[in-house]
CSV table of C-alpha atoms and ligand atoms in Angstrom, one decimal:
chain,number,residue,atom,x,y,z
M,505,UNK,CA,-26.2,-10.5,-4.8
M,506,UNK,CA,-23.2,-7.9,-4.0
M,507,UNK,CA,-24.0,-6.5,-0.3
M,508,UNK,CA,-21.9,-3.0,1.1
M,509,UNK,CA,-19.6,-4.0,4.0
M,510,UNK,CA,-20.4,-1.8,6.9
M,511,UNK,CA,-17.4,-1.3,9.3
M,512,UNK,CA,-19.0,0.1,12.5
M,513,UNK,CA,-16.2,1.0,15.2
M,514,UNK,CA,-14.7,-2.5,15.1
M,515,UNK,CA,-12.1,-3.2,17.8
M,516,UNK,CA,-10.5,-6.5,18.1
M,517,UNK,CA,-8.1,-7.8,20.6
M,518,UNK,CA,-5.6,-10.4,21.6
M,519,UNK,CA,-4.6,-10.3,25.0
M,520,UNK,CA,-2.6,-6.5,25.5
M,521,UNK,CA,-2.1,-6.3,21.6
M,522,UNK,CA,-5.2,-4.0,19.5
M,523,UNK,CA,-4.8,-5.6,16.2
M,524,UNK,CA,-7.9,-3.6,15.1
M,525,UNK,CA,-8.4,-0.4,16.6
M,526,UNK,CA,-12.0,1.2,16.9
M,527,UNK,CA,-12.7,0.9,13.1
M,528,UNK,CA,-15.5,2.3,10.6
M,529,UNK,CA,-16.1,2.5,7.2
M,530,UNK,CA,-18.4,1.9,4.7
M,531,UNK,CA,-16.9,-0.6,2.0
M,532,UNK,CA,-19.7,0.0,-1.2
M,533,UNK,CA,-21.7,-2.7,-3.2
M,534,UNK,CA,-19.3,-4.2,-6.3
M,535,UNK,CA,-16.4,-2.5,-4.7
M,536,UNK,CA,-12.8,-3.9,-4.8
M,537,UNK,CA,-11.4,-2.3,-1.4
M,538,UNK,CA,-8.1,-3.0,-0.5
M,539,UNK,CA,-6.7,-3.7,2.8
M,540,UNK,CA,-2.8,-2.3,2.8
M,541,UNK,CA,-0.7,-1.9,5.6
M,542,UNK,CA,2.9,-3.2,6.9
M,543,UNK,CA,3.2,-7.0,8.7
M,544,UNK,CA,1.3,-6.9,11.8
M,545,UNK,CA,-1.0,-3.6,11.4
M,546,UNK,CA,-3.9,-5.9,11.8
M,547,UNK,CA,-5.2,-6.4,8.1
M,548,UNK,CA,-6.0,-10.4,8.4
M,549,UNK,CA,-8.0,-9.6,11.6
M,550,UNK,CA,-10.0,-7.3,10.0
M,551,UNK,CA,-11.1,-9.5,7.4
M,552,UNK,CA,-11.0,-12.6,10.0
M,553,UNK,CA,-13.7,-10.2,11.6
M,554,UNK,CA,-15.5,-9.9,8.1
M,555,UNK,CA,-15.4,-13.6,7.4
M,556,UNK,CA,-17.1,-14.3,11.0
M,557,UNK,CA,-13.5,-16.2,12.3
M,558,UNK,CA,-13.3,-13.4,15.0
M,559,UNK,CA,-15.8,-12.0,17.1
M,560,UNK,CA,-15.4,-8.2,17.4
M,561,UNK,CA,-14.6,-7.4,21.2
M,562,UNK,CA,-16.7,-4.5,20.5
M,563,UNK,CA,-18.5,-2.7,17.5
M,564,UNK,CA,-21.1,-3.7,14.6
M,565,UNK,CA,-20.6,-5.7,11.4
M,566,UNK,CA,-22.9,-5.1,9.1
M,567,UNK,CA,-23.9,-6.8,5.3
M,568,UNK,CA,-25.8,-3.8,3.3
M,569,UNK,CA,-28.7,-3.4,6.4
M,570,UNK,CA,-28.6,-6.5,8.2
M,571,UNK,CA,-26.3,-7.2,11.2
M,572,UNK,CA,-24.0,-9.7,11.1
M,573,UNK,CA,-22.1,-9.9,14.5
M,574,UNK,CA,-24.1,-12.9,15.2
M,575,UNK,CA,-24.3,-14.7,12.3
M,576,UNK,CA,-21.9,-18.0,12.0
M,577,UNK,CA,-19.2,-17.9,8.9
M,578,UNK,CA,-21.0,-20.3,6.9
M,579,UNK,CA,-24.2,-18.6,6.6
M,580,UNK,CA,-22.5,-15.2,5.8
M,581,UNK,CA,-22.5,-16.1,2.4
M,582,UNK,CA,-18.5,-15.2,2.2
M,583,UNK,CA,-16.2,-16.6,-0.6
M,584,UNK,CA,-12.3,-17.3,1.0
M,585,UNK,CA,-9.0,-17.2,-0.6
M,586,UNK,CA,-5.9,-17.5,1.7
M,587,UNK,CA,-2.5,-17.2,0.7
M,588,UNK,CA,-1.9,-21.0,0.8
M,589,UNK,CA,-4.2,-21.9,-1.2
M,590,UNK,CA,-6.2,-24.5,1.4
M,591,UNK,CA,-7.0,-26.8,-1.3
M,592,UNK,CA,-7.8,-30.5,-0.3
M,593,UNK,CA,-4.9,-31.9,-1.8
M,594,UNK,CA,-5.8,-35.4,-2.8
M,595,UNK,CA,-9.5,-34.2,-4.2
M,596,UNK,CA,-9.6,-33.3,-7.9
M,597,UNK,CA,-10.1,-29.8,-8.9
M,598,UNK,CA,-13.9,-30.4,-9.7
M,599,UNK,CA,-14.1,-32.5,-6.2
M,600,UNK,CA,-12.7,-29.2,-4.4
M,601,UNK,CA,-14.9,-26.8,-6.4
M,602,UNK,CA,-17.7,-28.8,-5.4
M,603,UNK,CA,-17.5,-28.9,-2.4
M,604,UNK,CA,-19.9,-25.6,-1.2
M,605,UNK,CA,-22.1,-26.7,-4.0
M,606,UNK,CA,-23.0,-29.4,-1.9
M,607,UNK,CA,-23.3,-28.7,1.3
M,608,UNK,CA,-25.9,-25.9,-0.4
M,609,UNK,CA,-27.6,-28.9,-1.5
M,610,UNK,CA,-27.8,-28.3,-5.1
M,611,UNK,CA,-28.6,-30.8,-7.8
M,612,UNK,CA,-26.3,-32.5,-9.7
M,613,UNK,CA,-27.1,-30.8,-13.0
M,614,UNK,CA,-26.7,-27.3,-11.6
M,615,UNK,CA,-23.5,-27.7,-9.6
M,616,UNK,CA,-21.9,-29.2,-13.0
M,617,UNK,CA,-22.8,-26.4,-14.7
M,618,UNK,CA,-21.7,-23.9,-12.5
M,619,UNK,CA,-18.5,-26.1,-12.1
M,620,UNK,CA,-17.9,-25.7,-15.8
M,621,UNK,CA,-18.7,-21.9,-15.8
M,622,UNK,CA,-16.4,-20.8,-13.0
M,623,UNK,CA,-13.6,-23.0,-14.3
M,624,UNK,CA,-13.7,-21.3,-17.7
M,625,UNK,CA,-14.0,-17.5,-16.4
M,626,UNK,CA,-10.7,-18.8,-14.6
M,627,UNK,CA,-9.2,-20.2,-17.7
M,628,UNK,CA,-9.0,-23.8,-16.1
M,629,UNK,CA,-11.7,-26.4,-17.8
M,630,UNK,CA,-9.0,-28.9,-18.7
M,631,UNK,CA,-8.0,-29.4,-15.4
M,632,UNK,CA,-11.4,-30.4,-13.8
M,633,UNK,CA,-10.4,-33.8,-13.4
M,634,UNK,CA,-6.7,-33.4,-12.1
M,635,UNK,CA,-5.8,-34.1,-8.6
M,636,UNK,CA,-5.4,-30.2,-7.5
M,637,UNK,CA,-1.2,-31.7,-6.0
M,638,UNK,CA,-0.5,-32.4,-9.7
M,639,UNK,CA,-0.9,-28.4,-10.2
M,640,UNK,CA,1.1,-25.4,-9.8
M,641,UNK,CA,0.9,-22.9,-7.7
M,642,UNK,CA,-0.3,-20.3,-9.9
M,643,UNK,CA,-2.6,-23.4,-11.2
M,644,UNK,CA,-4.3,-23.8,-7.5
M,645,UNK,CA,-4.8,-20.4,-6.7
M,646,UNK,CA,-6.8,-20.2,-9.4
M,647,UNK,CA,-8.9,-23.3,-8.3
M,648,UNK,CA,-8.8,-21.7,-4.4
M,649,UNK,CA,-10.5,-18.4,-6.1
M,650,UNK,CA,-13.0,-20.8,-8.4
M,651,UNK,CA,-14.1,-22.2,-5.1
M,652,UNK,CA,-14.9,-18.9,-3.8
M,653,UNK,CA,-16.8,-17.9,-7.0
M,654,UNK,CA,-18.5,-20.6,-7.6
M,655,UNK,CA,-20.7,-20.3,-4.5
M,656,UNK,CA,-21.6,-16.4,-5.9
M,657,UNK,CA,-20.9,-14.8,-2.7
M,658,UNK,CA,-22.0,-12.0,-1.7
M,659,UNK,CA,-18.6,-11.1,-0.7
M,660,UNK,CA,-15.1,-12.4,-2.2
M,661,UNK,CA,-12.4,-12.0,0.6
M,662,UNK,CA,-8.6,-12.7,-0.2
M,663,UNK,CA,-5.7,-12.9,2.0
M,664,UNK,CA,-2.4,-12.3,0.8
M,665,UNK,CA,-3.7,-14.6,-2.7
M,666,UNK,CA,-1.0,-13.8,-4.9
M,667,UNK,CA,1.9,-14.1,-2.4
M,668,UNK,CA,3.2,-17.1,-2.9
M,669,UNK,CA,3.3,-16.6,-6.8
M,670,UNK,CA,6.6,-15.1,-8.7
M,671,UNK,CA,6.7,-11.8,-10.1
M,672,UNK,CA,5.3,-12.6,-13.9
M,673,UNK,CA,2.4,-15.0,-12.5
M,674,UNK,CA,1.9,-12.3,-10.0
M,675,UNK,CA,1.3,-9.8,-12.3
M,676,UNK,CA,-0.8,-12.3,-14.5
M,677,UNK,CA,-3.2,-13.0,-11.6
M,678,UNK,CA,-3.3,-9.5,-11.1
M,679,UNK,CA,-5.0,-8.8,-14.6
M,680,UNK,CA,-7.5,-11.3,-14.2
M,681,UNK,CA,-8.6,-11.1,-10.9
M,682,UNK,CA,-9.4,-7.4,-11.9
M,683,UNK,CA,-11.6,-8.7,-15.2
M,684,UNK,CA,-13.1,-10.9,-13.0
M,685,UNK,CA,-14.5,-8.6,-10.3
M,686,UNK,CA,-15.4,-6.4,-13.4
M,687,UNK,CA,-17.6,-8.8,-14.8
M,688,UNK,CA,-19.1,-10.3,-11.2
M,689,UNK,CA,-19.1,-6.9,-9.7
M,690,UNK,CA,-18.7,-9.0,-6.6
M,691,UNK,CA,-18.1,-6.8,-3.0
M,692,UNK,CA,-14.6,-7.7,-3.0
M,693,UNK,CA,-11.7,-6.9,0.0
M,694,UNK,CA,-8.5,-7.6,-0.7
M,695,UNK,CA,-5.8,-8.1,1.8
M,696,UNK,CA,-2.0,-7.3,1.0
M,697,UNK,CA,1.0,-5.6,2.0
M,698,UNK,CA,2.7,-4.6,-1.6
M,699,UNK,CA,1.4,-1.5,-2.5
M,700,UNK,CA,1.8,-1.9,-6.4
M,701,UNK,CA,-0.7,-4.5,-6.1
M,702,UNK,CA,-3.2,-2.3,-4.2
M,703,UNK,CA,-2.2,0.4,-6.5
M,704,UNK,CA,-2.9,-1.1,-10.1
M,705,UNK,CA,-6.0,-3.0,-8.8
M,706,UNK,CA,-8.0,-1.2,-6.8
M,707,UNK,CA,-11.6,1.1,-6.8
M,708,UNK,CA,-10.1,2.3,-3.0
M,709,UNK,CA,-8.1,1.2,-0.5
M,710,UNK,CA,-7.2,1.9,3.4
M,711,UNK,CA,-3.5,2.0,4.3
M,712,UNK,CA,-3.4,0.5,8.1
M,713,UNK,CA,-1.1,0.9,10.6
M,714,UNK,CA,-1.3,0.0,14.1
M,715,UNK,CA,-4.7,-1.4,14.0
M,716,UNK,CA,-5.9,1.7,12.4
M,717,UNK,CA,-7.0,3.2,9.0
M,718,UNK,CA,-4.8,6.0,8.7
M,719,UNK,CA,-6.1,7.3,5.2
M,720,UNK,CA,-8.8,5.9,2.9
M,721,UNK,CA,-9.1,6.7,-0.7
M,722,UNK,CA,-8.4,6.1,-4.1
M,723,UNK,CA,-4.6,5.3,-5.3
M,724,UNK,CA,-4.4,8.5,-7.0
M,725,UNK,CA,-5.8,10.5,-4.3
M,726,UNK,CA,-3.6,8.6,-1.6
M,727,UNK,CA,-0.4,8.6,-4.0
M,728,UNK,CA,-0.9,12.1,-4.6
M,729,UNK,CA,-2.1,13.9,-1.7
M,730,UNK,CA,-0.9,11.5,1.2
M,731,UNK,CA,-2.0,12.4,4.6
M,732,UNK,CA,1.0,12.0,6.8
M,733,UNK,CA,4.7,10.8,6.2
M,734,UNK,CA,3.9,6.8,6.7
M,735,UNK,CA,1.6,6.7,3.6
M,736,UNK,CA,3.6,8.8,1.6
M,737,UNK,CA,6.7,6.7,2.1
M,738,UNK,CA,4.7,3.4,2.4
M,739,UNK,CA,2.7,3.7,-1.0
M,740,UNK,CA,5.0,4.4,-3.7
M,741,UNK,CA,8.7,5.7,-3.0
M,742,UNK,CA,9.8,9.6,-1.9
M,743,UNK,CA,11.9,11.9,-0.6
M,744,UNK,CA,11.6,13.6,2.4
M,745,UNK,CA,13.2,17.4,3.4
M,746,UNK,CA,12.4,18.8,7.0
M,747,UNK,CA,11.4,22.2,7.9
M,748,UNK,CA,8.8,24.9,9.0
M,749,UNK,CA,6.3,27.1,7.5
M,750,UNK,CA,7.5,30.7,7.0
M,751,UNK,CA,3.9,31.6,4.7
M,752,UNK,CA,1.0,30.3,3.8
M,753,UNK,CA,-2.1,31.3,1.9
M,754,UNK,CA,-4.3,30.0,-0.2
M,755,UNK,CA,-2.9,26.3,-1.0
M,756,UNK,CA,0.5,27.9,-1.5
M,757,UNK,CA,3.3,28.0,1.2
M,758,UNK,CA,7.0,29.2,1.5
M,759,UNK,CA,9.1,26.2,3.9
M,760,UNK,CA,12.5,27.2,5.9
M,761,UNK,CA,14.6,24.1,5.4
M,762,UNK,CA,18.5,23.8,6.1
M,763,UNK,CA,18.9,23.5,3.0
M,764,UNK,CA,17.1,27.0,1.9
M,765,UNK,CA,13.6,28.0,1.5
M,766,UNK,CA,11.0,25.6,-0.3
M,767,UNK,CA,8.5,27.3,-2.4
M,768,UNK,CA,4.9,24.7,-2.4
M,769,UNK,CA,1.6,25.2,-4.8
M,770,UNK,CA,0.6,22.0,-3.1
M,771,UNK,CA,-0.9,22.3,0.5
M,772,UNK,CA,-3.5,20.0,1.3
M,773,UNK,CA,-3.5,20.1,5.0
M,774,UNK,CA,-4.0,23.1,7.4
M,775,UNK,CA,-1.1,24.7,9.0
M,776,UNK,CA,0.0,27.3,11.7
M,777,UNK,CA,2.9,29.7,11.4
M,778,UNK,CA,6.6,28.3,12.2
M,779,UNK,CA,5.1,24.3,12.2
M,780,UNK,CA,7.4,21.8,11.6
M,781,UNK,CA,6.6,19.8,8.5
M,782,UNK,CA,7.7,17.0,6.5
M,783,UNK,CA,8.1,17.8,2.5
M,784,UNK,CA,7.3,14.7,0.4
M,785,UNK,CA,8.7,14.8,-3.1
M,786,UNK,CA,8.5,12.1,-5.2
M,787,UNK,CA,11.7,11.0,-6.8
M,788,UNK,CA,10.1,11.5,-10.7
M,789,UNK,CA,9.3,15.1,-10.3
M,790,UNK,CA,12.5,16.2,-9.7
M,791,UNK,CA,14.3,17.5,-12.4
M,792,UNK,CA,18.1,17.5,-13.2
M,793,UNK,CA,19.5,20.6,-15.1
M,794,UNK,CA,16.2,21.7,-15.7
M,795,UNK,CA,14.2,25.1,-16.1
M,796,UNK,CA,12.2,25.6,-13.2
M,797,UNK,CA,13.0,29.1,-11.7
M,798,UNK,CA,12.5,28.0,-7.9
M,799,UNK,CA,13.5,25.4,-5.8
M,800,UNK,CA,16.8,24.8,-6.9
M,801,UNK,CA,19.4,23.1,-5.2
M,802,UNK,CA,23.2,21.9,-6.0
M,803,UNK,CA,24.0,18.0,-6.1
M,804,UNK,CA,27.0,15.7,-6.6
M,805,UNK,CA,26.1,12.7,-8.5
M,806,UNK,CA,26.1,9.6,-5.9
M,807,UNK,CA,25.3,6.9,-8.3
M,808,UNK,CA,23.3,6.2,-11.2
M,809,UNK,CA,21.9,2.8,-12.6
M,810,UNK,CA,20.3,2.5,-15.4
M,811,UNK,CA,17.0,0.4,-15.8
M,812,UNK,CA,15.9,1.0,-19.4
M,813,UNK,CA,13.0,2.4,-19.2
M,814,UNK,CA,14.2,4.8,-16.3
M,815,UNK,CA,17.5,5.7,-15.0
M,816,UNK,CA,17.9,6.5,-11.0
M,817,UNK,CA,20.2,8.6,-9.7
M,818,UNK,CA,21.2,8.6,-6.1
M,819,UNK,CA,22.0,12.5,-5.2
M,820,UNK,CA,23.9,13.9,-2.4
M,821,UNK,CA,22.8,17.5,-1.2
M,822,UNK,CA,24.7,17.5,2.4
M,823,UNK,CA,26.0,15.2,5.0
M,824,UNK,CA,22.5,14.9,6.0
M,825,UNK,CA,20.4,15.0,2.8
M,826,UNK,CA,20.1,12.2,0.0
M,827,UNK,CA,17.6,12.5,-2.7
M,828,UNK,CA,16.4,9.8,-5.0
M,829,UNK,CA,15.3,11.3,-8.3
M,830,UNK,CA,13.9,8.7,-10.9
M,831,UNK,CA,13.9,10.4,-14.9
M,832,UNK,CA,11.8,8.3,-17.9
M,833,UNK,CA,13.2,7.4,-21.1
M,834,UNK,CA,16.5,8.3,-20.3
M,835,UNK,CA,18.5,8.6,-23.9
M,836,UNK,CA,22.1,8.5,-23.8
M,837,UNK,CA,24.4,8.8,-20.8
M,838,UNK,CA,24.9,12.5,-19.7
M,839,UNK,CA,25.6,12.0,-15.9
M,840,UNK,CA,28.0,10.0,-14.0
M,841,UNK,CA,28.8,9.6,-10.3
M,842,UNK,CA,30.9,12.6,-9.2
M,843,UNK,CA,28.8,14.8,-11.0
M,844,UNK,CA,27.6,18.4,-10.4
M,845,UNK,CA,24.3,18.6,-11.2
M,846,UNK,CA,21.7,21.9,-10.5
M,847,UNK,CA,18.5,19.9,-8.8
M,848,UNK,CA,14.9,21.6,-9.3
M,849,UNK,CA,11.6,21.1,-8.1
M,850,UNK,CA,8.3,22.2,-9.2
M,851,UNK,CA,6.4,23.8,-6.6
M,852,UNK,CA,3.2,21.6,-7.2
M,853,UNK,CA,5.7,18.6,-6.7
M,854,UNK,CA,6.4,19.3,-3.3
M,855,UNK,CA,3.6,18.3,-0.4
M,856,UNK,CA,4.0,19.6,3.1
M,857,UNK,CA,2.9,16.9,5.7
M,858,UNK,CA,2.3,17.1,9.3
M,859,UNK,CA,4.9,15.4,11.4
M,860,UNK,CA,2.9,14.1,14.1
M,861,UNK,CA,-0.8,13.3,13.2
B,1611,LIG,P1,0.7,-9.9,8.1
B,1611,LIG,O1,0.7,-9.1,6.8
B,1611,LIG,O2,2.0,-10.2,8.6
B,1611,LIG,O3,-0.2,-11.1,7.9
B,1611,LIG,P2,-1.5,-8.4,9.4
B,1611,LIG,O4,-1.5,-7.0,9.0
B,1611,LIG,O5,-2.4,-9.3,8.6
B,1611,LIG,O6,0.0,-9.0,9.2
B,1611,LIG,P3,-2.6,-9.5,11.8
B,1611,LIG,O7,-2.3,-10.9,11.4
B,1611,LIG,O8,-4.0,-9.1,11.7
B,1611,LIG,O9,-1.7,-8.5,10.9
B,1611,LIG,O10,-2.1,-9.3,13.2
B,1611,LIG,C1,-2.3,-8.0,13.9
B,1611,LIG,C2,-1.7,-8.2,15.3
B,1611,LIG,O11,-2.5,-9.1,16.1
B,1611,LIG,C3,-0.3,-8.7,15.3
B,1611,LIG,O12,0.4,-8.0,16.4
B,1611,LIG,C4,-0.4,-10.2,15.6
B,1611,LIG,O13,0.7,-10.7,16.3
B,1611,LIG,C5,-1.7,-10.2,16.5
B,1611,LIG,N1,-2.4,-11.4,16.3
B,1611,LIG,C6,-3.1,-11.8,15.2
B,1611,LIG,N2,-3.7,-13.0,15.4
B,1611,LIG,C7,-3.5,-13.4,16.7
B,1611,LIG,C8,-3.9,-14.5,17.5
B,1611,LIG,N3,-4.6,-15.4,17.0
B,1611,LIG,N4,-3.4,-14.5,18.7
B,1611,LIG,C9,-2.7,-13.5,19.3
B,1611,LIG,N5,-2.3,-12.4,18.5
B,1611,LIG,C10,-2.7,-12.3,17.3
């Protein structure tokens, strides 16, 4: 049975360094929550802290009402699946997926058919008798994440899984990982630092930073509405122009920039009179020779490459401003470096953020 993971002001330390930072959140039942956050923000601690490896220095850990702080790893009911894999190398794939079946004491008829079941949801029954070093890598991370399903946790944790993998596998694993957890409905947190991962696969995520959760939410709510420059610029790619708010009433806002006034339709935080403000504006909503009456602005043409199904244009406003603007199905070539071009922006494409949250 699928427990909620209850996050109750968590703190975990190592020596000076607060990798996790006072932390609480409720992860629900059958979710799949990721963990995102740059090298170092403390996302394996967290879920070392989930798993029972660390003790939190202070705070509560709780599986749906019960409290788990003192409860050793193996009796947490927790399924693993590390970024190395951590197979035994010289067992066979049915040896390694056996492995919790036994020391659960199950008979031999039940942990062969739940050998055979977990190897076909991950598309791996002719392998049950291969030594797991005669496999690739894509090949044993599946068998790592059959020997975390095949124990039905209560919770499936994964570290980094698909890290090791190249792009096209990545993006493989990706797909099934999410049929999977559709099917189980298994509590799932998912550790990782590339944000199209967290993007295309999760329910909702927290981005981390400093041992923190600096926003929790859905993708679209956190790649729409980000809550301070980091996210913005760490989930998905923008732009960023400077300045201060001149009006601003009802979720509408003129900005003072060097570069001339900024007219937003877009304001999701509160703000005071003459505050400094970051403006994030994502490189696909801004439009080259377009028709949008506001917000223009005069570019040269720094570079273009093509990519198919979009073409990205490096623009140069000033010495001190570069935008990147990213335009879909691009049809033949119109623009070339050294360009004039007018630059516009829709007023619902540009989000005010607060510098220093
Ligand atoms: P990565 O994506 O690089 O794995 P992360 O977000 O998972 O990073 P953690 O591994 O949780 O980050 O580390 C958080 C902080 O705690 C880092 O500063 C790290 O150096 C420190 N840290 C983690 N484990 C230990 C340990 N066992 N002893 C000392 N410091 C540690």
């Amino acid at each position: 049975m699928s427990v909620s993971v209850q996050l109750n002001h968590i703190t975990k330390a190592f020596g000076t360094t607060l990798a996790v930072n006072d932390i609480s959140l409720t992860i629900e039942s059958g979710e799949l929550f990721f963990l995102l956050g740059p090298s170092g923000c403390g996302k394996s601690t967290l879920l070392r802290v989930i798993a029972g490896f660390y003790k939190p220095d202070t705070g509560k850990l709780l599986f749906d009402d019960k409290e788990m702080n003192k409860v050793p790893p193996h009796q947490r009911n927790t399924g693993m699946v590390f970024q190395n894999y951590a197979l035994w190398p010289h067992m066979t794939v049915g040896e390694n997926i056996e492995y919790g079946l036994r020391l659960r004491k199950l008979s031999n008829s039940t942990r062969n058919e739940k050998i055979t079941s977990v190897l076909e949801m991950v598309e791996m029954s002719e392998y049950r008798d291969r030594p797991v070093n005669t496999l690739s890598g894509g090949q044993q991370q599946r068998i790592a994440l059959a020997r975390a399903l095949v124990i039905e946790p209560s919770v499936l944790l994964l570290d980094e899984p698909l890290s090791n993998l190249d792009a096209a596998l990545r993006q493989n694993l990706r797909d099934e990982i999410k049929n999977i957890h559709r099917r189980t409905k298994i509590t799932t947190i998912y550790v990782t630092h590339d944000q199209v991962e967290a993007i295309s696969m999760a329910d909702r995520m927290a981005i981390m930073n400093d041992g923190v959760f600096v926003q929790v939410g859905t993708p679209r709510e956190i790649y729409q509405h980000p809550a301070d420059p980091f996210v913005a610029s760490f989930v998905g790619e923008t732009n960023f122009i400077s300045g201060n708010i001149k009006e601003n009433a009802d979720g509408k806002a003129t900005i003072e920039t060097p570069f001339g006034v900024l007219h937003t339709e877009s304001v999701f935080h509160d703000f005071t009179l003459g505050e400094e403000v970051c403006c994030s504006i994502r490189p696909e909503t801004i439009q080259l020779n377009g028709n949008i009456s506001s917000n223009k602005l005069t570019a040269k043409v720094d570079a273009v490459t093509y990519l198919g199904r979009v073409e990205e244009y490096a623009l140069i406003i000033s010495d001190t401003l570069k935008l990147k603007a990213i335009i879909h199905n691009p049809g033949t070539e119109t623009k070339k470096p050294g360009d004039t071009v007018n630059v516009s922006i829709s007023p619902d494409a540009i989000v005010p953020l607060p510098i220093n949250n």
